[in-house]
Amino acid sequence: MSIFSSLFGSSENQEEKTSKMDWTPLEDLGQLNEIISLSSEKPVVIFKHSTRCSVSRMVLKQFENEFDLEGKVTPYFLDLLEHRDVSNAIAEQFKVVHQSPQLLLIKNGMSVYDVSHSAIDATELGAKI
């Protein structure tokens, strides 16, 4: 750890500390079946994030700050650099083109809404639920 990081903390550590979201980490291909099953009871949101991209970090922070859908959706967070296989499977399973950052809303096992970059908006998501 650099002296700068030890004094001020890394941006990734800050993201974890300041997030008010109760994200479920999406790290395993098997979780896609779980998401499909859960989405028949309550909508599921998947946020695909590139930890090396400043645009993705900015969009994530804005989304988290605006998010007020707790209890209305189950949010999953995918670090697509660590789990590219899961990202590829999401594109195939839900028939969406891969983007980063990207937000998908899953209902009844299908992606009913997917947006990327500056189109990611928690208020707009709320209108789709």
mmCIF file of N, CA and C in Angstrom:
data_model
loop_
_atom_site.group_PDB
_atom_site.id
_atom_site.type_symbol
_atom_site.label_atom_id
_atom_site.label_comp_id
_atom_site.label_asym_id
_atom_site.label_seq_id
_atom_site.Cartn_x
_atom_site.Cartn_y
_atom_site.Cartn_z
ATOM 1 N N MET A 1 0.849 -1.174 0.000
ATOM 2 C CA MET A 1 0.000 0.000 0.000
ATOM 3 C C MET A 1 0.890 1.230 0.000
ATOM 4 N N SER A 2 0.584 2.191 -0.845
ATOM 5 C CA SER A 2 1.384 3.404 -0.914
ATOM 6 C C SER A 2 1.099 4.279 0.306
ATOM 7 N N ILE A 3 1.984 5.229 0.547
ATOM 8 C CA ILE A 3 1.777 6.140 1.668
ATOM 9 C C ILE A 3 0.521 6.978 1.451
ATOM 10 N N PHE A 4 0.263 7.358 0.201
ATOM 11 C CA PHE A 4 -0.955 8.107 -0.112
ATOM 12 C C PHE A 4 -2.190 7.295 0.246
ATOM 13 N N SER A 5 -2.199 6.019 -0.144
ATOM 14 C CA SER A 5 -3.344 5.154 0.150
ATOM 15 C C SER A 5 -3.508 4.944 1.649
ATOM 16 N N SER A 6 -2.384 4.809 2.356
ATOM 17 C CA SER A 6 -2.502 4.576 3.790
ATOM 18 C C SER A 6 -3.020 5.818 4.516
ATOM 19 N N LEU A 7 -2.704 7.006 4.010
ATOM 20 C CA LEU A 7 -3.190 8.234 4.632
ATOM 21 C C LEU A 7 -4.637 8.543 4.268
ATOM 22 N N PHE A 8 -4.966 8.358 3.003
ATOM 23 C CA PHE A 8 -6.273 8.776 2.520
ATOM 24 C C PHE A 8 -7.188 7.628 2.128
ATOM 25 N N GLY A 9 -6.656 6.425 2.045
ATOM 26 C CA GLY A 9 -7.443 5.270 1.627
ATOM 27 C C GLY A 9 -7.570 5.219 0.122
ATOM 28 N N SER A 10 -7.684 4.023 -0.418
ATOM 29 C CA SER A 10 -7.848 3.876 -1.864
ATOM 30 C C SER A 10 -9.285 4.171 -2.236
ATOM 31 N N SER A 11 -9.516 4.490 -3.493
ATOM 32 C CA SER A 11 -10.868 4.802 -3.941
ATOM 33 C C SER A 11 -11.781 3.586 -3.811
ATOM 34 N N GLU A 12 -11.258 2.381 -4.040
ATOM 35 C CA GLU A 12 -12.094 1.190 -3.907
ATOM 36 C C GLU A 12 -12.510 0.990 -2.467
ATOM 37 N N ASN A 13 -11.583 1.214 -1.514
ATOM 38 C CA ASN A 13 -11.948 1.082 -0.111
ATOM 39 C C ASN A 13 -12.986 2.126 0.279
ATOM 40 N N GLN A 14 -12.860 3.338 -0.258
ATOM 41 C CA GLN A 14 -13.823 4.389 0.023
ATOM 42 C C GLN A 14 -15.193 4.003 -0.514
ATOM 43 N N GLU A 15 -15.246 3.386 -1.700
ATOM 44 C CA GLU A 15 -16.515 2.961 -2.273
ATOM 45 C C GLU A 15 -17.214 2.008 -1.319
ATOM 46 N N GLU A 16 -16.478 1.048 -0.780
ATOM 47 C CA GLU A 16 -17.071 0.067 0.115
ATOM 48 C C GLU A 16 -17.562 0.727 1.397
ATOM 49 N N LYS A 17 -16.822 1.686 1.928
ATOM 50 C CA LYS A 17 -17.172 2.310 3.194
ATOM 51 C C LYS A 17 -18.378 3.237 3.067
ATOM 52 N N THR A 18 -18.536 3.907 1.920
ATOM 53 C CA THR A 18 -19.572 4.910 1.810
ATOM 54 C C THR A 18 -20.837 4.411 1.123
ATOM 55 N N SER A 19 -20.842 3.209 0.621
ATOM 56 C CA SER A 19 -22.008 2.696 -0.078
ATOM 57 C C SER A 19 -23.145 2.444 0.905
ATOM 58 N N LYS A 20 -24.313 3.011 0.578
ATOM 59 C CA LYS A 20 -25.491 2.761 1.408
ATOM 60 C C LYS A 20 -26.316 1.600 0.860
ATOM 61 N N MET A 21 -25.823 0.995 -0.198
ATOM 62 C CA MET A 21 -26.526 -0.113 -0.839
ATOM 63 C C MET A 21 -26.162 -1.432 -0.170
ATOM 64 N N ASP A 22 -27.119 -2.313 -0.146
ATOM 65 C CA ASP A 22 -26.889 -3.656 0.374
ATOM 66 C C ASP A 22 -26.705 -4.592 -0.817
ATOM 67 N N TRP A 23 -25.569 -4.412 -1.512
ATOM 68 C CA TRP A 23 -25.274 -5.193 -2.712
ATOM 69 C C TRP A 23 -25.037 -6.656 -2.368
ATOM 70 N N THR A 24 -25.501 -7.535 -3.236
ATOM 71 C CA THR A 24 -25.111 -8.936 -3.197
ATOM 72 C C THR A 24 -24.038 -9.100 -4.258
ATOM 73 N N PRO A 25 -22.824 -9.503 -3.884
ATOM 74 C CA PRO A 25 -21.774 -9.688 -4.894
ATOM 75 C C PRO A 25 -22.162 -10.793 -5.879
ATOM 76 N N LEU A 26 -22.009 -10.512 -7.154
ATOM 77 C CA LEU A 26 -22.282 -11.486 -8.212
ATOM 78 C C LEU A 26 -20.931 -11.994 -8.695
ATOM 79 N N GLU A 27 -20.578 -13.214 -8.271
ATOM 80 C CA GLU A 27 -19.231 -13.731 -8.499
ATOM 81 C C GLU A 27 -19.207 -15.118 -9.119
ATOM 82 N N ASP A 28 -20.375 -15.704 -9.321
ATOM 83 C CA ASP A 28 -20.436 -17.103 -9.715
ATOM 84 C C ASP A 28 -21.533 -17.306 -10.752
ATOM 85 N N LEU A 29 -21.242 -18.122 -11.751
ATOM 86 C CA LEU A 29 -22.223 -18.393 -12.806
ATOM 87 C C LEU A 29 -23.515 -18.979 -12.257
ATOM 88 N N GLY A 30 -23.417 -19.770 -11.201
ATOM 89 C CA GLY A 30 -24.595 -20.373 -10.593
ATOM 90 C C GLY A 30 -25.568 -19.355 -10.033
ATOM 91 N N GLN A 31 -25.083 -18.178 -9.708
ATOM 92 C CA GLN A 31 -25.957 -17.145 -9.166
ATOM 93 C C GLN A 31 -26.959 -16.640 -10.207
ATOM 94 N N LEU A 32 -26.679 -16.861 -11.483
ATOM 95 C CA LEU A 32 -27.631 -16.432 -12.503
ATOM 96 C C LEU A 32 -28.942 -17.195 -12.374
ATOM 97 N N ASN A 33 -28.868 -18.480 -12.052
ATOM 98 C CA ASN A 33 -30.092 -19.259 -11.807
ATOM 99 C C ASN A 33 -30.838 -18.727 -10.591
ATOM 100 N N GLU A 34 -30.085 -18.334 -9.566
ATOM 101 C CA GLU A 34 -30.671 -17.739 -8.360
ATOM 102 C C GLU A 34 -31.396 -16.446 -8.723
ATOM 103 N N ILE A 35 -30.771 -15.617 -9.540
ATOM 104 C CA ILE A 35 -31.362 -14.340 -9.957
ATOM 105 C C ILE A 35 -32.648 -14.585 -10.737
ATOM 106 N N ILE A 36 -32.603 -15.526 -11.653
ATOM 107 C CA ILE A 36 -33.793 -15.850 -12.450
ATOM 108 C C ILE A 36 -34.939 -16.282 -11.542
ATOM 109 N N SER A 37 -34.638 -17.135 -10.578
ATOM 110 C CA SER A 37 -35.647 -17.613 -9.641
ATOM 111 C C SER A 37 -36.182 -16.478 -8.764
ATOM 112 N N LEU A 38 -35.298 -15.692 -8.188
ATOM 113 C CA LEU A 38 -35.701 -14.583 -7.317
ATOM 114 C C LEU A 38 -36.545 -13.556 -8.058
ATOM 115 N N SER A 39 -36.244 -13.359 -9.333
ATOM 116 C CA SER A 39 -36.903 -12.299 -10.090
ATOM 117 C C SER A 39 -38.382 -12.571 -10.341
ATOM 118 N N SER A 40 -38.839 -13.784 -10.067
ATOM 119 C CA SER A 40 -40.273 -14.056 -10.195
ATOM 120 C C SER A 40 -41.025 -13.590 -8.950
ATOM 121 N N GLU A 41 -40.287 -13.342 -7.848
ATOM 122 C CA GLU A 41 -40.895 -12.863 -6.610
ATOM 123 C C GLU A 41 -40.716 -11.358 -6.421
ATOM 124 N N LYS A 42 -39.529 -10.872 -6.775
ATOM 125 C CA LYS A 42 -39.186 -9.462 -6.622
ATOM 126 C C LYS A 42 -38.187 -9.109 -7.721
ATOM 127 N N PRO A 43 -38.293 -7.914 -8.323
ATOM 128 C CA PRO A 43 -37.330 -7.536 -9.363
ATOM 129 C C PRO A 43 -35.890 -7.560 -8.836
ATOM 130 N N VAL A 44 -34.975 -7.907 -9.726
ATOM 131 C CA VAL A 44 -33.549 -7.964 -9.410
ATOM 132 C C VAL A 44 -32.833 -6.948 -10.291
ATOM 133 N N VAL A 45 -31.896 -6.232 -9.695
ATOM 134 C CA VAL A 45 -31.068 -5.279 -10.429
ATOM 135 C C VAL A 45 -29.648 -5.820 -10.458
ATOM 136 N N ILE A 46 -29.030 -5.783 -11.632
ATOM 137 C CA ILE A 46 -27.620 -6.143 -11.774
ATOM 138 C C ILE A 46 -26.880 -4.895 -12.219
ATOM 139 N N PHE A 47 -25.874 -4.496 -11.446
ATOM 140 C CA PHE A 47 -25.005 -3.378 -11.822
ATOM 141 C C PHE A 47 -23.656 -3.954 -12.207
ATOM 142 N N LYS A 48 -23.292 -3.801 -13.474
ATOM 143 C CA LYS A 48 -21.987 -4.270 -13.965
ATOM 144 C C LYS A 48 -21.021 -3.095 -13.926
ATOM 145 N N HIS A 49 -19.928 -3.278 -13.215
ATOM 146 C CA HIS A 49 -18.999 -2.183 -12.923
ATOM 147 C C HIS A 49 -17.568 -2.565 -13.283
ATOM 148 N N SER A 50 -16.871 -1.640 -13.926
ATOM 149 C CA SER A 50 -15.442 -1.795 -14.179
ATOM 150 C C SER A 50 -14.686 -0.998 -13.130
ATOM 151 N N THR A 51 -13.947 -1.693 -12.283
ATOM 152 C CA THR A 51 -13.242 -1.033 -11.182
ATOM 153 C C THR A 51 -12.079 -0.163 -11.647
ATOM 154 N N ARG A 52 -11.686 -0.276 -12.903
ATOM 155 C CA ARG A 52 -10.595 0.555 -13.433
ATOM 156 C C ARG A 52 -11.084 1.753 -14.232
ATOM 157 N N CYS A 53 -12.378 1.940 -14.307
ATOM 158 C CA CYS A 53 -12.942 2.988 -15.159
ATOM 159 C C CYS A 53 -13.513 4.119 -14.308
ATOM 160 N N SER A 54 -13.028 5.326 -14.513
ATOM 161 C CA SER A 54 -13.508 6.463 -13.726
ATOM 162 C C SER A 54 -14.961 6.802 -14.053
ATOM 163 N N VAL A 55 -15.385 6.603 -15.293
ATOM 164 C CA VAL A 55 -16.782 6.852 -15.657
ATOM 165 C C VAL A 55 -17.682 5.875 -14.910
ATOM 166 N N SER A 56 -17.288 4.611 -14.895
ATOM 167 C CA SER A 56 -18.067 3.597 -14.184
ATOM 168 C C SER A 56 -18.153 3.937 -12.695
ATOM 169 N N ARG A 57 -17.061 4.370 -12.116
ATOM 170 C CA ARG A 57 -17.044 4.737 -10.691
ATOM 171 C C ARG A 57 -17.978 5.914 -10.428
ATOM 172 N N MET A 58 -17.953 6.918 -11.306
ATOM 173 C CA MET A 58 -18.803 8.097 -11.142
ATOM 174 C C MET A 58 -20.287 7.714 -11.251
ATOM 175 N N VAL A 59 -20.623 6.893 -12.240
ATOM 176 C CA VAL A 59 -22.009 6.460 -12.434
ATOM 177 C C VAL A 59 -22.481 5.629 -11.237
ATOM 178 N N LEU A 60 -21.618 4.748 -10.750
ATOM 179 C CA LEU A 60 -21.964 3.936 -9.579
ATOM 180 C C LEU A 60 -22.278 4.823 -8.377
ATOM 181 N N LYS A 61 -21.427 5.794 -8.100
ATOM 182 C CA LYS A 61 -21.626 6.681 -6.954
ATOM 183 C C LYS A 61 -22.934 7.455 -7.077
ATOM 184 N N GLN A 62 -23.193 7.985 -8.272
ATOM 185 C CA GLN A 62 -24.423 8.731 -8.484
ATOM 186 C C GLN A 62 -25.637 7.835 -8.281
ATOM 187 N N PHE A 63 -25.580 6.625 -8.823
ATOM 188 C CA PHE A 63 -26.676 5.676 -8.675
ATOM 189 C C PHE A 63 -26.911 5.354 -7.200
ATOM 190 N N GLU A 64 -25.839 5.063 -6.480
ATOM 191 C CA GLU A 64 -25.973 4.732 -5.056
ATOM 192 C C GLU A 64 -26.551 5.900 -4.259
ATOM 193 N N ASN A 65 -26.137 7.110 -4.582
ATOM 194 C CA ASN A 65 -26.635 8.290 -3.866
ATOM 195 C C ASN A 65 -28.122 8.530 -4.116
ATOM 196 N N GLU A 66 -28.599 8.184 -5.308
ATOM 197 C CA GLU A 66 -29.999 8.416 -5.662
ATOM 198 C C GLU A 66 -30.902 7.228 -5.323
ATOM 199 N N PHE A 67 -30.318 6.090 -5.055
ATOM 200 C CA PHE A 67 -31.084 4.853 -4.860
ATOM 201 C C PHE A 67 -31.984 4.945 -3.635
ATOM 202 N N ASP A 68 -33.281 4.731 -3.841
ATOM 203 C CA ASP A 68 -34.223 4.714 -2.720
ATOM 204 C C ASP A 68 -35.248 3.596 -2.907
ATOM 205 N N LEU A 69 -34.789 2.491 -3.456
ATOM 206 C CA LEU A 69 -35.670 1.371 -3.772
ATOM 207 C C LEU A 69 -35.442 0.173 -2.854
ATOM 208 N N GLU A 70 -34.856 0.427 -1.707
ATOM 209 C CA GLU A 70 -34.584 -0.661 -0.764
ATOM 210 C C GLU A 70 -35.873 -1.406 -0.440
ATOM 211 N N GLY A 71 -35.798 -2.722 -0.532
ATOM 212 C CA GLY A 71 -36.944 -3.559 -0.276
ATOM 213 C C GLY A 71 -37.810 -3.802 -1.512
ATOM 214 N N LYS A 72 -37.643 -2.963 -2.535
ATOM 215 C CA LYS A 72 -38.431 -3.112 -3.760
ATOM 216 C C LYS A 72 -37.701 -3.936 -4.822
ATOM 217 N N VAL A 73 -36.378 -3.970 -4.729
ATOM 218 C CA VAL A 73 -35.552 -4.747 -5.654
ATOM 219 C C VAL A 73 -34.441 -5.425 -4.870
ATOM 220 N N THR A 74 -33.886 -6.466 -5.460
ATOM 221 C CA THR A 74 -32.705 -7.119 -4.894
ATOM 222 C C THR A 74 -31.520 -6.726 -5.771
ATOM 223 N N PRO A 75 -30.566 -5.953 -5.232
ATOM 224 C CA PRO A 75 -29.453 -5.469 -6.049
ATOM 225 C C PRO A 75 -28.221 -6.395 -6.017
ATOM 226 N N TYR A 76 -27.733 -6.721 -7.201
ATOM 227 C CA TYR A 76 -26.503 -7.499 -7.363
ATOM 228 C C TYR A 76 -25.445 -6.613 -7.995
ATOM 229 N N PHE A 77 -24.209 -6.796 -7.549
ATOM 230 C CA PHE A 77 -23.075 -6.005 -8.034
ATOM 231 C C PHE A 77 -22.052 -6.932 -8.672
ATOM 232 N N LEU A 78 -21.695 -6.650 -9.924
ATOM 233 C CA LEU A 78 -20.716 -7.457 -10.641
ATOM 234 C C LEU A 78 -19.469 -6.636 -10.943
ATOM 235 N N ASP A 79 -18.331 -7.071 -10.401
ATOM 236 C CA ASP A 79 -17.023 -6.539 -10.795
ATOM 237 C C ASP A 79 -16.643 -7.297 -12.059
ATOM 238 N N LEU A 80 -16.896 -6.674 -13.199
ATOM 239 C CA LEU A 80 -16.743 -7.435 -14.441
ATOM 240 C C LEU A 80 -15.292 -7.723 -14.804
ATOM 241 N N LEU A 81 -14.347 -7.019 -14.236
ATOM 242 C CA LEU A 81 -12.940 -7.341 -14.500
ATOM 243 C C LEU A 81 -12.538 -8.630 -13.799
ATOM 244 N N GLU A 82 -13.081 -8.846 -12.619
ATOM 245 C CA GLU A 82 -12.789 -10.067 -11.860
ATOM 246 C C GLU A 82 -13.608 -11.254 -12.344
ATOM 247 N N HIS A 83 -14.768 -10.969 -12.909
ATOM 248 C CA HIS A 83 -15.700 -12.043 -13.257
ATOM 249 C C HIS A 83 -16.244 -11.848 -14.671
ATOM 250 N N ARG A 84 -15.327 -11.771 -15.616
ATOM 251 C CA ARG A 84 -15.721 -11.557 -17.013
ATOM 252 C C ARG A 84 -16.590 -12.708 -17.529
ATOM 253 N N ASP A 85 -16.356 -13.915 -17.036
ATOM 254 C CA ASP A 85 -17.179 -15.053 -17.454
ATOM 255 C C ASP A 85 -18.644 -14.845 -17.076
ATOM 256 N N VAL A 86 -18.882 -14.262 -15.905
ATOM 257 C CA VAL A 86 -20.245 -13.986 -15.467
ATOM 258 C C VAL A 86 -20.854 -12.882 -16.335
ATOM 259 N N SER A 87 -20.054 -11.866 -16.643
ATOM 260 C CA SER A 87 -20.520 -10.789 -17.510
ATOM 261 C C SER A 87 -20.933 -11.328 -18.880
ATOM 262 N N ASN A 88 -20.114 -12.195 -19.441
ATOM 263 C CA ASN A 88 -20.438 -12.798 -20.738
ATOM 264 C C ASN A 88 -21.711 -13.633 -20.654
ATOM 265 N N ALA A 89 -21.870 -14.374 -19.566
ATOM 266 C CA ALA A 89 -23.061 -15.201 -19.384
ATOM 267 C C ALA A 89 -24.315 -14.334 -19.231
ATOM 268 N N ILE A 90 -24.188 -13.189 -18.582
ATOM 269 C CA ILE A 90 -25.314 -12.263 -18.445
ATOM 270 C C ILE A 90 -25.759 -11.795 -19.828
ATOM 271 N N ALA A 91 -24.796 -11.413 -20.663
ATOM 272 C CA ALA A 91 -25.128 -10.960 -22.022
ATOM 273 C C ALA A 91 -25.875 -12.042 -22.786
ATOM 274 N N GLU A 92 -25.400 -13.272 -22.666
ATOM 275 C CA GLU A 92 -26.033 -14.387 -23.382
ATOM 276 C C GLU A 92 -27.397 -14.739 -22.787
ATOM 277 N N GLN A 93 -27.455 -14.904 -21.480
ATOM 278 C CA GLN A 93 -28.690 -15.314 -20.802
ATOM 279 C C GLN A 93 -29.818 -14.301 -20.994
ATOM 280 N N PHE A 94 -29.490 -13.013 -20.844
ATOM 281 C CA PHE A 94 -30.523 -11.984 -20.865
ATOM 282 C C PHE A 94 -30.611 -11.243 -22.199
ATOM 283 N N LYS A 95 -29.833 -11.712 -23.179
ATOM 284 C CA LYS A 95 -29.885 -11.182 -24.546
ATOM 285 C C LYS A 95 -29.677 -9.672 -24.594
ATOM 286 N N VAL A 96 -28.581 -9.239 -23.956
ATOM 287 C CA VAL A 96 -28.197 -7.826 -23.978
ATOM 288 C C VAL A 96 -26.768 -7.713 -24.492
ATOM 289 N N VAL A 97 -26.457 -6.585 -25.070
ATOM 290 C CA VAL A 97 -25.099 -6.305 -25.516
ATOM 291 C C VAL A 97 -24.294 -5.840 -24.306
ATOM 292 N N HIS A 98 -23.100 -6.384 -24.128
ATOM 293 C CA HIS A 98 -22.252 -6.009 -22.998
ATOM 294 C C HIS A 98 -21.898 -4.528 -23.046
ATOM 295 N N GLN A 99 -22.056 -3.863 -21.920
ATOM 296 C CA GLN A 99 -21.648 -2.468 -21.728
ATOM 297 C C GLN A 99 -21.015 -2.359 -20.348
ATOM 298 N N SER A 100 -20.306 -1.279 -20.130
ATOM 299 C CA SER A 100 -19.746 -1.008 -18.807
ATOM 300 C C SER A 100 -19.585 0.498 -18.633
ATOM 301 N N PRO A 101 -20.216 1.026 -17.592
ATOM 302 C CA PRO A 101 -21.108 0.380 -16.639
ATOM 303 C C PRO A 101 -22.445 0.054 -17.302
ATOM 304 N N GLN A 102 -23.144 -0.872 -16.695
ATOM 305 C CA GLN A 102 -24.435 -1.302 -17.232
ATOM 306 C C GLN A 102 -25.355 -1.698 -16.086
ATOM 307 N N LEU A 103 -26.629 -1.377 -16.243
ATOM 308 C CA LEU A 103 -27.642 -1.721 -15.259
ATOM 309 C C LEU A 103 -28.738 -2.509 -15.955
ATOM 310 N N LEU A 104 -29.077 -3.655 -15.373
ATOM 311 C CA LEU A 104 -30.160 -4.486 -15.913
ATOM 312 C C LEU A 104 -31.218 -4.673 -14.847
ATOM 313 N N LEU A 105 -32.469 -4.641 -15.257
ATOM 314 C CA LEU A 105 -33.585 -4.954 -14.385
ATOM 315 C C LEU A 105 -34.158 -6.282 -14.856
ATOM 316 N N ILE A 106 -34.176 -7.259 -13.967
ATOM 317 C CA ILE A 106 -34.637 -8.606 -14.292
ATOM 318 C C ILE A 106 -35.977 -8.845 -13.593
ATOM 319 N N LYS A 107 -36.984 -9.212 -14.401
ATOM 320 C CA LYS A 107 -38.303 -9.583 -13.876
ATOM 321 C C LYS A 107 -38.712 -10.882 -14.547
ATOM 322 N N ASN A 108 -39.204 -11.805 -13.751
ATOM 323 C CA ASN A 108 -39.666 -13.098 -14.274
ATOM 324 C C ASN A 108 -38.645 -13.747 -15.202
ATOM 325 N N GLY A 109 -37.370 -13.650 -14.811
ATOM 326 C CA GLY A 109 -36.303 -14.322 -15.543
ATOM 327 C C GLY A 109 -35.844 -13.633 -16.812
ATOM 328 N N MET A 110 -36.361 -12.430 -17.080
ATOM 329 C CA MET A 110 -35.993 -11.730 -18.310
ATOM 330 C C MET A 110 -35.516 -10.315 -18.012
ATOM 331 N N SER A 111 -34.582 -9.837 -18.827
ATOM 332 C CA SER A 111 -34.169 -8.442 -18.725
ATOM 333 C C SER A 111 -35.249 -7.585 -19.378
ATOM 334 N N VAL A 112 -35.883 -6.735 -18.572
ATOM 335 C CA VAL A 112 -36.959 -5.885 -19.084
ATOM 336 C C VAL A 112 -36.495 -4.444 -19.263
ATOM 337 N N TYR A 113 -35.278 -4.168 -18.807
ATOM 338 C CA TYR A 113 -34.742 -2.800 -18.890
ATOM 339 C C TYR A 113 -33.242 -2.919 -18.756
ATOM 340 N N ASP A 114 -32.511 -2.325 -19.695
ATOM 341 C CA ASP A 114 -31.057 -2.284 -19.549
ATOM 342 C C ASP A 114 -30.540 -0.984 -20.134
ATOM 343 N N VAL A 115 -29.672 -0.345 -19.358
ATOM 344 C CA VAL A 115 -29.100 0.945 -19.733
ATOM 345 C C VAL A 115 -27.626 0.954 -19.375
ATOM 346 N N SER A 116 -26.909 1.896 -19.964
ATOM 347 C CA SER A 116 -25.487 1.992 -19.660
ATOM 348 C C SER A 116 -25.064 3.458 -19.560
ATOM 349 N N HIS A 117 -23.880 3.627 -19.035
ATOM 350 C CA HIS A 117 -23.227 4.928 -18.899
ATOM 351 C C HIS A 117 -24.159 5.964 -18.260
ATOM 352 N N SER A 118 -24.281 7.138 -18.849
ATOM 353 C CA SER A 118 -25.035 8.235 -18.225
ATOM 354 C C SER A 118 -26.538 7.993 -18.200
ATOM 355 N N ALA A 119 -27.027 6.984 -18.905
ATOM 356 C CA ALA A 119 -28.458 6.664 -18.876
ATOM 357 C C ALA A 119 -28.848 5.916 -17.596
ATOM 358 N N ILE A 120 -27.871 5.478 -16.813
ATOM 359 C CA ILE A 120 -28.160 4.788 -15.551
ATOM 360 C C ILE A 120 -28.657 5.817 -14.549
ATOM 361 N N ASP A 121 -29.893 5.621 -14.094
ATOM 362 C CA ASP A 121 -30.546 6.601 -13.238
ATOM 363 C C ASP A 121 -31.485 5.863 -12.280
ATOM 364 N N ALA A 122 -31.278 6.040 -10.999
ATOM 365 C CA ALA A 122 -32.079 5.320 -10.000
ATOM 366 C C ALA A 122 -33.542 5.735 -10.055
ATOM 367 N N THR A 123 -33.816 6.995 -10.347
ATOM 368 C CA THR A 123 -35.196 7.466 -10.438
ATOM 369 C C THR A 123 -35.903 6.819 -11.613
ATOM 370 N N GLU A 124 -35.217 6.760 -12.746
ATOM 371 C CA GLU A 124 -35.773 6.117 -13.936
ATOM 372 C C GLU A 124 -36.010 4.634 -13.675
ATOM 373 N N LEU A 125 -35.066 3.992 -12.980
ATOM 374 C CA LEU A 125 -35.232 2.593 -12.629
ATOM 375 C C LEU A 125 -36.500 2.397 -11.805
ATOM 376 N N GLY A 126 -36.722 3.273 -10.832
ATOM 377 C CA GLY A 126 -37.912 3.189 -9.991
ATOM 378 C C GLY A 126 -39.205 3.234 -10.789
ATOM 379 N N ALA A 127 -39.201 3.985 -11.875
ATOM 380 C CA ALA A 127 -40.385 4.080 -12.725
ATOM 381 C C ALA A 127 -40.640 2.790 -13.507
ATOM 382 N N LYS A 128 -39.613 1.949 -13.649
ATOM 383 C CA LYS A 128 -39.734 0.703 -14.414
ATOM 384 C C LYS A 128 -40.153 -0.485 -13.558
ATOM 385 N N ILE A 129 -40.167 -0.303 -12.252
ATOM 386 C CA ILE A 129 -40.445 -1.433 -11.353
ATOM 387 C C ILE A 129 -41.911 -1.741 -11.240
#
